[in-house]
Coordinates of C-alpha atoms in Angstrom, one line a residue:
M1 CA 303.6 64.7 101.4
N2 CA 306.8 65.7 99.7
A3 CA 307.2 69.4 99.0
P4 CA 307.1 70.3 95.3
E5 CA 310.5 70.9 93.6
P6 CA 311.4 74.6 93.2
T7 CA 310.6 76.3 90.0
G8 CA 311.3 79.8 88.7
S9 CA 313.9 82.0 87.1
L10 CA 316.1 82.2 90.2
Q11 CA 316.9 78.5 90.6
G12 CA 320.6 78.2 91.5
I13 CA 320.7 81.5 93.4
R14 CA 321.5 81.2 97.1
V15 CA 320.3 83.8 99.6
L16 CA 321.2 84.4 103.2
D17 CA 318.3 86.1 105.0
L18 CA 319.6 87.9 108.1
S19 CA 316.6 90.2 108.3
R20 CA 313.6 90.2 110.6
I21 CA 310.2 91.9 110.9
L22 CA 308.7 92.6 107.4
A23 CA 310.6 94.4 104.6
G24 CA 313.6 92.1 104.5
P25 CA 311.7 88.9 105.0
L26 CA 309.3 89.9 102.2
C27 CA 312.2 90.5 99.9
S28 CA 313.7 87.1 100.6
Q29 CA 310.4 85.4 100.4
M30 CA 309.8 86.8 96.9
L31 CA 313.3 85.6 95.9
A32 CA 312.4 82.1 97.3
D33 CA 309.0 82.1 95.6
H34 CA 310.8 82.4 92.3
G35 CA 313.2 79.5 92.9
A36 CA 316.1 80.9 95.0
E37 CA 317.4 78.8 97.9
V38 CA 316.9 81.0 101.0
I39 CA 318.5 80.3 104.4
K40 CA 316.8 82.4 107.1
V41 CA 319.0 83.0 110.2
E42 CA 317.3 83.7 113.4
P43 CA 318.9 84.6 116.8
P44 CA 318.1 82.3 119.7
A45 CA 315.4 84.7 120.8
G46 CA 313.7 84.4 117.4
D47 CA 312.3 86.9 114.9
D48 CA 310.0 89.3 116.8
T49 CA 307.2 88.6 114.4
R50 CA 306.9 85.0 115.7
R51 CA 305.1 86.5 118.7
W52 CA 303.1 89.2 116.9
G53 CA 299.6 87.7 117.6
P54 CA 297.0 86.5 118.0
P55 CA 296.2 84.8 115.8
F56 CA 298.8 82.0 116.0
V57 CA 299.0 79.1 113.6
T58 CA 301.1 77.0 116.0
G59 CA 302.1 77.5 119.6
T60 CA 305.3 79.4 118.5
M61 CA 304.4 81.0 115.2
S62 CA 302.0 83.9 114.6
A63 CA 299.9 84.3 111.4
Y64 CA 301.9 87.5 110.8
H65 CA 305.2 85.5 110.7
T66 CA 303.8 83.0 108.2
G67 CA 302.9 85.7 105.7
V68 CA 306.5 86.5 104.8
N69 CA 308.6 83.4 105.7
R70 CA 307.5 80.5 103.5
N71 CA 309.8 78.6 101.1
K72 CA 312.8 79.2 103.4
N73 CA 315.2 77.0 105.3
N74 CA 315.7 78.1 108.9
I75 CA 318.8 78.0 111.2
C76 CA 319.3 79.4 114.7
L77 CA 322.6 81.2 115.2
D78 CA 323.8 83.6 117.8
L79 CA 325.8 86.2 115.7
T80 CA 326.9 88.1 118.8
T81 CA 329.4 85.3 119.6
V82 CA 332.8 84.5 118.1
D83 CA 331.5 81.1 116.9
G84 CA 328.5 82.7 115.3
Q85 CA 330.5 85.4 113.6
R86 CA 332.9 82.8 112.2
L87 CA 329.9 80.8 110.9
L88 CA 328.5 83.9 109.4
G89 CA 331.6 84.3 107.3
E90 CA 331.3 80.7 106.1
L91 CA 327.7 81.3 105.1
L92 CA 328.5 84.5 103.3
S93 CA 331.2 82.8 101.2
D94 CA 328.6 80.2 100.1
V95 CA 325.7 82.5 98.9
D96 CA 325.0 84.9 96.1
V97 CA 322.9 87.4 98.1
V98 CA 322.6 88.5 101.7
V99 CA 319.6 90.5 102.9
E100 CA 319.9 92.3 106.3
N101 CA 318.3 95.1 108.3
F102 CA 320.6 95.4 111.2
K103 CA 321.1 98.7 113.0
A104 CA 323.8 100.6 111.2
G105 CA 327.3 99.5 112.3
T106 CA 326.3 96.1 113.6
L107 CA 327.9 94.0 110.8
A108 CA 331.0 96.1 111.0
K109 CA 331.2 95.5 114.7
W110 CA 331.1 91.7 113.9
G111 CA 333.9 92.1 111.5
Y112 CA 331.9 92.5 108.3
S113 CA 332.0 96.2 107.3
D114 CA 331.0 97.2 103.7
E115 CA 334.7 97.3 102.8
V116 CA 335.4 93.9 104.2
I117 CA 332.4 92.4 102.5
A118 CA 333.4 93.8 99.1
E119 CA 337.0 92.6 99.5
R120 CA 336.3 89.1 101.0
F121 CA 333.1 88.3 99.0
P122 CA 333.5 90.3 95.7
R123 CA 330.6 88.5 94.0
L124 CA 328.1 89.0 96.9
V125 CA 325.1 91.1 96.4
H126 CA 324.6 92.8 99.8
C127 CA 321.0 94.1 100.3
R128 CA 320.8 96.5 103.3
I129 CA 317.5 97.8 104.6
T130 CA 317.3 100.6 107.1
G131 CA 314.8 103.2 108.3
F132 CA 316.7 106.4 107.4
G133 CA 320.0 105.2 105.9
T134 CA 323.4 105.0 107.6
D135 CA 324.5 108.7 107.2
G136 CA 323.0 112.2 106.9
P137 CA 321.2 114.1 109.7
M138 CA 318.9 111.1 110.5
G139 CA 321.4 108.4 109.6
S140 CA 321.3 105.3 111.8
T141 CA 318.0 106.4 113.4
P142 CA 315.7 103.4 113.9
G143 CA 312.3 103.4 112.3
Y144 CA 309.2 101.2 111.8
D145 CA 306.6 101.5 109.1
A146 CA 304.3 103.8 111.0
I147 CA 307.2 106.1 112.0
L148 CA 308.1 106.5 108.3
Q149 CA 304.5 107.0 107.2
A150 CA 304.4 109.9 109.6
Y151 CA 307.9 111.3 108.9
G152 CA 307.6 110.8 105.1
G153 CA 304.3 112.7 104.7
L154 CA 302.0 109.7 104.0
M155 CA 299.9 110.1 107.1
S156 CA 299.3 113.8 106.2
V157 CA 297.3 112.8 103.1
N158 CA 295.5 109.8 104.5
G159 CA 292.1 110.2 106.2
E160 CA 289.0 112.3 105.9
K161 CA 289.5 116.1 105.5
S162 CA 287.6 116.8 108.8
G163 CA 289.2 114.0 110.7
P164 CA 292.7 113.1 112.0
M165 CA 295.7 112.1 109.9
L166 CA 295.7 108.3 109.7
R167 CA 298.2 105.5 109.2
V168 CA 297.5 103.6 106.0
G169 CA 295.8 100.4 107.1
V170 CA 298.5 98.1 105.8
P171 CA 302.3 98.4 106.5
I172 CA 302.7 99.8 103.0
V173 CA 306.2 101.4 103.5
D174 CA 307.6 98.2 104.8
M175 CA 306.0 96.1 102.1
V176 CA 307.0 98.4 99.2
T177 CA 310.5 98.6 100.6
G178 CA 310.6 94.8 100.4
I179 CA 309.5 94.9 96.8
Y180 CA 312.1 97.6 96.0
A181 CA 314.7 95.5 97.7
F182 CA 313.7 92.5 95.6
S183 CA 314.0 94.7 92.5
G184 CA 317.4 96.0 93.5
V185 CA 318.7 92.5 94.1
L186 CA 317.6 91.5 90.6
L187 CA 319.3 94.6 89.1
A188 CA 322.5 93.8 91.0
L189 CA 322.5 90.1 89.9
H190 CA 322.0 91.2 86.3
D191 CA 324.9 93.6 86.6
R192 CA 327.0 90.8 88.2
H193 CA 326.3 88.6 85.2
A194 CA 328.1 91.2 83.0
T195 CA 330.8 92.3 85.4
G196 CA 331.4 89.4 87.8
R197 CA 331.1 91.7 90.8
G198 CA 328.4 92.1 93.4
Q199 CA 327.4 95.4 95.0
L200 CA 325.5 97.1 97.8
V201 CA 321.7 97.5 97.4
D202 CA 320.8 100.3 99.8
C203 CA 317.1 100.6 100.5
T204 CA 315.5 102.7 103.2
L205 CA 312.0 103.1 104.5
L206 CA 312.3 106.9 104.1
D207 CA 313.1 106.7 100.4
T208 CA 310.1 104.4 100.0
A209 CA 307.7 106.7 101.9
V210 CA 308.7 109.7 99.8
S211 CA 308.5 107.7 96.5
L212 CA 304.8 106.8 97.4
L213 CA 303.7 110.4 97.8
H214 CA 302.6 110.7 94.1
P215 CA 300.5 112.6 93.0
H216 CA 300.8 114.8 96.1
S217 CA 304.5 115.3 95.7
A218 CA 304.2 116.3 92.1
S219 CA 301.4 118.7 93.0
W220 CA 303.4 120.4 95.7
L221 CA 306.6 120.6 93.6
A222 CA 304.5 122.3 90.9
S223 CA 302.4 124.6 93.0
G224 CA 303.9 124.9 96.5
K225 CA 300.4 124.2 97.9
I226 CA 300.2 121.7 100.8
P227 CA 298.0 118.8 99.7
Q228 CA 294.9 118.2 101.9
R229 CA 293.3 114.9 103.0
T230 CA 290.4 113.9 100.8
G231 CA 289.3 110.5 102.3
S232 CA 288.8 108.0 99.6
A233 CA 288.3 110.7 97.0
H234 CA 291.0 111.5 94.5
P235 CA 292.5 115.0 94.6
S236 CA 292.6 115.3 90.8
I237 CA 289.8 113.1 89.4
A238 CA 286.0 113.3 90.0
P239 CA 284.0 111.3 90.6
Y240 CA 286.5 108.9 92.1
D241 CA 285.2 107.9 95.5
T242 CA 283.2 105.6 97.7
F243 CA 279.5 106.1 97.9
N244 CA 276.8 104.5 100.1
A245 CA 274.7 102.0 98.2
A246 CA 271.5 100.4 99.5
D247 CA 273.5 97.4 101.0
G248 CA 277.0 98.8 101.7
E249 CA 279.7 100.9 100.1
I250 CA 280.7 101.0 96.4
F251 CA 283.7 102.6 94.7
I252 CA 283.1 104.4 91.4
S253 CA 285.8 105.8 89.2
G254 CA 285.0 108.3 86.4
G255 CA 288.4 108.8 84.9
N256 CA 287.3 110.7 81.8
D257 CA 284.4 112.6 80.3
R258 CA 283.0 109.5 78.5
Q259 CA 282.9 107.5 81.7
F260 CA 281.2 110.4 83.5
R261 CA 278.5 110.6 80.9
S262 CA 278.0 106.8 81.3
I263 CA 277.7 107.1 85.1
V264 CA 275.1 109.8 85.1
E265 CA 273.1 108.0 82.4
V266 CA 273.1 104.8 84.4
L267 CA 271.9 106.8 87.4
G268 CA 269.1 108.4 85.5
L269 CA 270.7 111.9 85.5
P270 CA 271.9 112.4 81.9
E271 CA 271.5 116.1 82.1
L272 CA 274.5 116.4 84.5
A273 CA 276.9 115.5 81.6
D274 CA 276.1 118.8 80.0
D275 CA 275.9 120.8 83.2
P276 CA 278.7 123.5 82.9
R277 CA 279.8 122.7 86.4
F278 CA 280.6 119.2 85.4
T279 CA 281.5 119.3 81.7
T280 CA 285.3 118.5 82.1
N281 CA 287.2 116.7 84.8
A282 CA 288.7 120.1 85.9
D283 CA 285.1 121.4 86.3
R284 CA 284.1 118.4 88.3
V285 CA 287.1 118.6 90.6
H286 CA 286.4 122.3 91.3
N287 CA 282.7 121.3 92.1
M288 CA 283.5 118.0 93.8
A289 CA 281.2 118.4 96.8
V290 CA 278.2 119.5 94.7
L291 CA 278.8 116.6 92.3
R292 CA 279.0 114.1 95.2
D293 CA 275.7 115.3 96.6
A294 CA 274.0 115.0 93.2
L295 CA 275.2 111.4 92.7
A296 CA 274.7 110.2 96.3
A297 CA 270.8 110.0 96.3
P298 CA 270.4 107.7 93.2
I299 CA 273.4 105.6 94.2
S300 CA 271.8 105.0 97.7
T301 CA 268.8 103.3 96.0
R302 CA 270.8 100.6 94.2
T303 CA 272.5 97.5 95.6
R304 CA 276.2 97.6 95.2
A305 CA 276.5 94.5 93.0
D306 CA 273.7 95.6 90.7
L307 CA 275.1 99.1 90.3
A308 CA 278.7 97.9 89.8
E309 CA 277.5 95.4 87.1
S310 CA 275.6 98.2 85.3
L311 CA 278.5 100.5 85.3
L312 CA 281.0 97.8 84.3
E313 CA 278.8 97.0 81.3
R314 CA 279.3 100.6 80.2
G315 CA 283.1 100.5 80.7
V316 CA 283.1 102.4 84.0
P317 CA 285.4 100.9 86.7
A318 CA 283.3 100.2 89.8
T319 CA 283.2 97.6 92.6
P320 CA 281.6 96.8 95.9
V321 CA 284.0 97.7 98.7
H322 CA 285.1 94.2 99.9
D323 CA 286.2 93.3 103.3
V324 CA 289.3 91.1 103.6
G325 CA 287.2 87.9 103.8
E326 CA 285.2 88.9 100.7
A327 CA 288.5 89.7 98.8
L328 CA 290.2 86.4 99.7
T329 CA 287.2 84.3 98.6
D330 CA 286.4 86.3 95.4
P331 CA 286.2 84.1 92.3
Q332 CA 288.6 86.3 90.3
V333 CA 291.1 86.3 93.2
L334 CA 290.9 82.5 93.4
H335 CA 291.1 82.2 89.6
R336 CA 294.4 84.2 89.7
E337 CA 295.7 81.8 92.4
M338 CA 296.2 84.6 94.9
V339 CA 295.2 82.2 97.7
V340 CA 297.4 79.1 98.0
E341 CA 297.5 76.0 100.2
Q342 CA 300.4 73.7 100.7
D343 CA 300.5 71.0 103.4
G344 CA 298.3 72.9 105.8
Y345 CA 299.8 76.3 105.0
R346 CA 297.5 78.9 103.6
G347 CA 298.8 82.2 102.3
T348 CA 298.5 84.8 99.6
G349 CA 299.7 83.8 96.2
I350 CA 302.6 84.9 94.0
P351 CA 301.7 88.3 92.3
I352 CA 304.5 88.1 89.7
K353 CA 303.4 85.5 87.2
L354 CA 306.0 84.5 84.6
G355 CA 304.8 82.5 81.5
R356 CA 307.9 80.3 81.1
T357 CA 309.5 80.2 84.5
P358 CA 306.8 80.6 87.1
G359 CA 307.5 80.5 90.8
N360 CA 305.8 78.2 93.3
V361 CA 305.0 77.7 96.9
R362 CA 306.8 74.7 98.3
T363 CA 307.1 74.8 102.0
A364 CA 305.3 76.4 104.9
P365 CA 307.4 78.7 107.2
R366 CA 309.7 76.6 109.2
E367 CA 310.0 76.3 112.9
Q368 CA 313.0 78.2 114.4
G369 CA 316.2 76.3 113.8
A370 CA 314.5 73.4 111.9
D371 CA 317.3 73.2 109.4
T372 CA 320.3 74.1 111.5
R373 CA 321.9 70.7 111.7
R374 CA 321.4 69.9 108.0
I375 CA 322.9 73.3 106.8
L376 CA 325.9 73.2 109.2
T377 CA 326.6 69.6 108.1
G378 CA 326.7 70.9 104.5
L379 CA 329.4 73.4 105.7
G380 CA 331.5 70.5 107.0
Y381 CA 330.7 70.6 110.7
T382 CA 330.5 67.3 112.6
D383 CA 327.5 66.2 114.7
E384 CA 329.5 66.9 117.8
E385 CA 330.4 70.4 116.8
I386 CA 326.9 71.2 115.8
T387 CA 325.5 69.9 119.0
A388 CA 328.0 72.0 121.0
L389 CA 326.9 75.1 119.1
I390 CA 323.2 74.4 119.6
D391 CA 323.7 73.7 123.3
A392 CA 325.7 76.9 123.8
D393 CA 322.9 78.9 122.2
I394 CA 320.3 77.3 124.4
A395 CA 322.4 77.9 127.5
R396 CA 322.7 81.6 126.7
T397 CA 319.0 82.1 126.4
S398 CA 317.8 79.9 129.2

């Protein structure tokens, strides 16, 4: 089956993806989903995430890797060699955007410092993703998602009050950094449209982690009090928490006084709406533990679907707490096309939906080096030259 033609607002944009792991590949996949032509460059050893399993979807590709590498061409290139570095220059001259997350100084060592890139490729948008940045007290320090969750304060506010600090259950710092990088690339492309010049898009996991601390950061800046862990409860809204229903957990959100009155009426406790301990949200936050105990008993007698439906009918946000399988088979999720299939590939859908220029999923993640010959042919290399380069890379890794 032929792959669908690319659609989306970024058709005509060419991207060189030199990144690996998660933040960079997610950024470039988002660009590809919206029509950009993306060339992913992998070293002979491959992107580490190819081996991050089980589960594996093929003998050489993990499910993790497939989640952020669709819609891309793939070439294998050893950038530590003279030939690889020369080829890198040719590729940079032929694209609009480069996304990379090398250790600080790596590109400069290969002859492509920030100054050289700006001079040789003045229209190039250079997106750099690092853990802590390239300067400052922690500049050039390596960092993974969990390291920055810990360093940036996120772990300190995640978990039950009586339990240990916990890493957020998804690599949220990496993923949001990828989204910020995507946004930064679009901003830089918009500016280039007006000025004709590219620029550096500088994203760090640290900046992302700190940006995600709201509302705890705002509270500390205003009061100086160290925020405490509250489990699934909200530090500034009550009730806003998970409760045990008869058949599992349910999340209920009472964001205002009207919603709170509806909650207690549905639960058969209308008198609580006029209880001075619970009259306003501030009262309810001050008496959160007492309120939770009062609501827990009637909630425990209702099934989660029935109670959620009753609350939603009254305009109160509520939902059963779904596991991943329930979420990915939910009718509304499927209606929103947030699970996609293409030639045997299954993945999550495109979350940014444009009415006139929608993106699409065209190809599954490619095997390492699958497009090397075709892309180098497009750069003017002969079959003999390409074979020699491929053979040299194989020899260095065997």
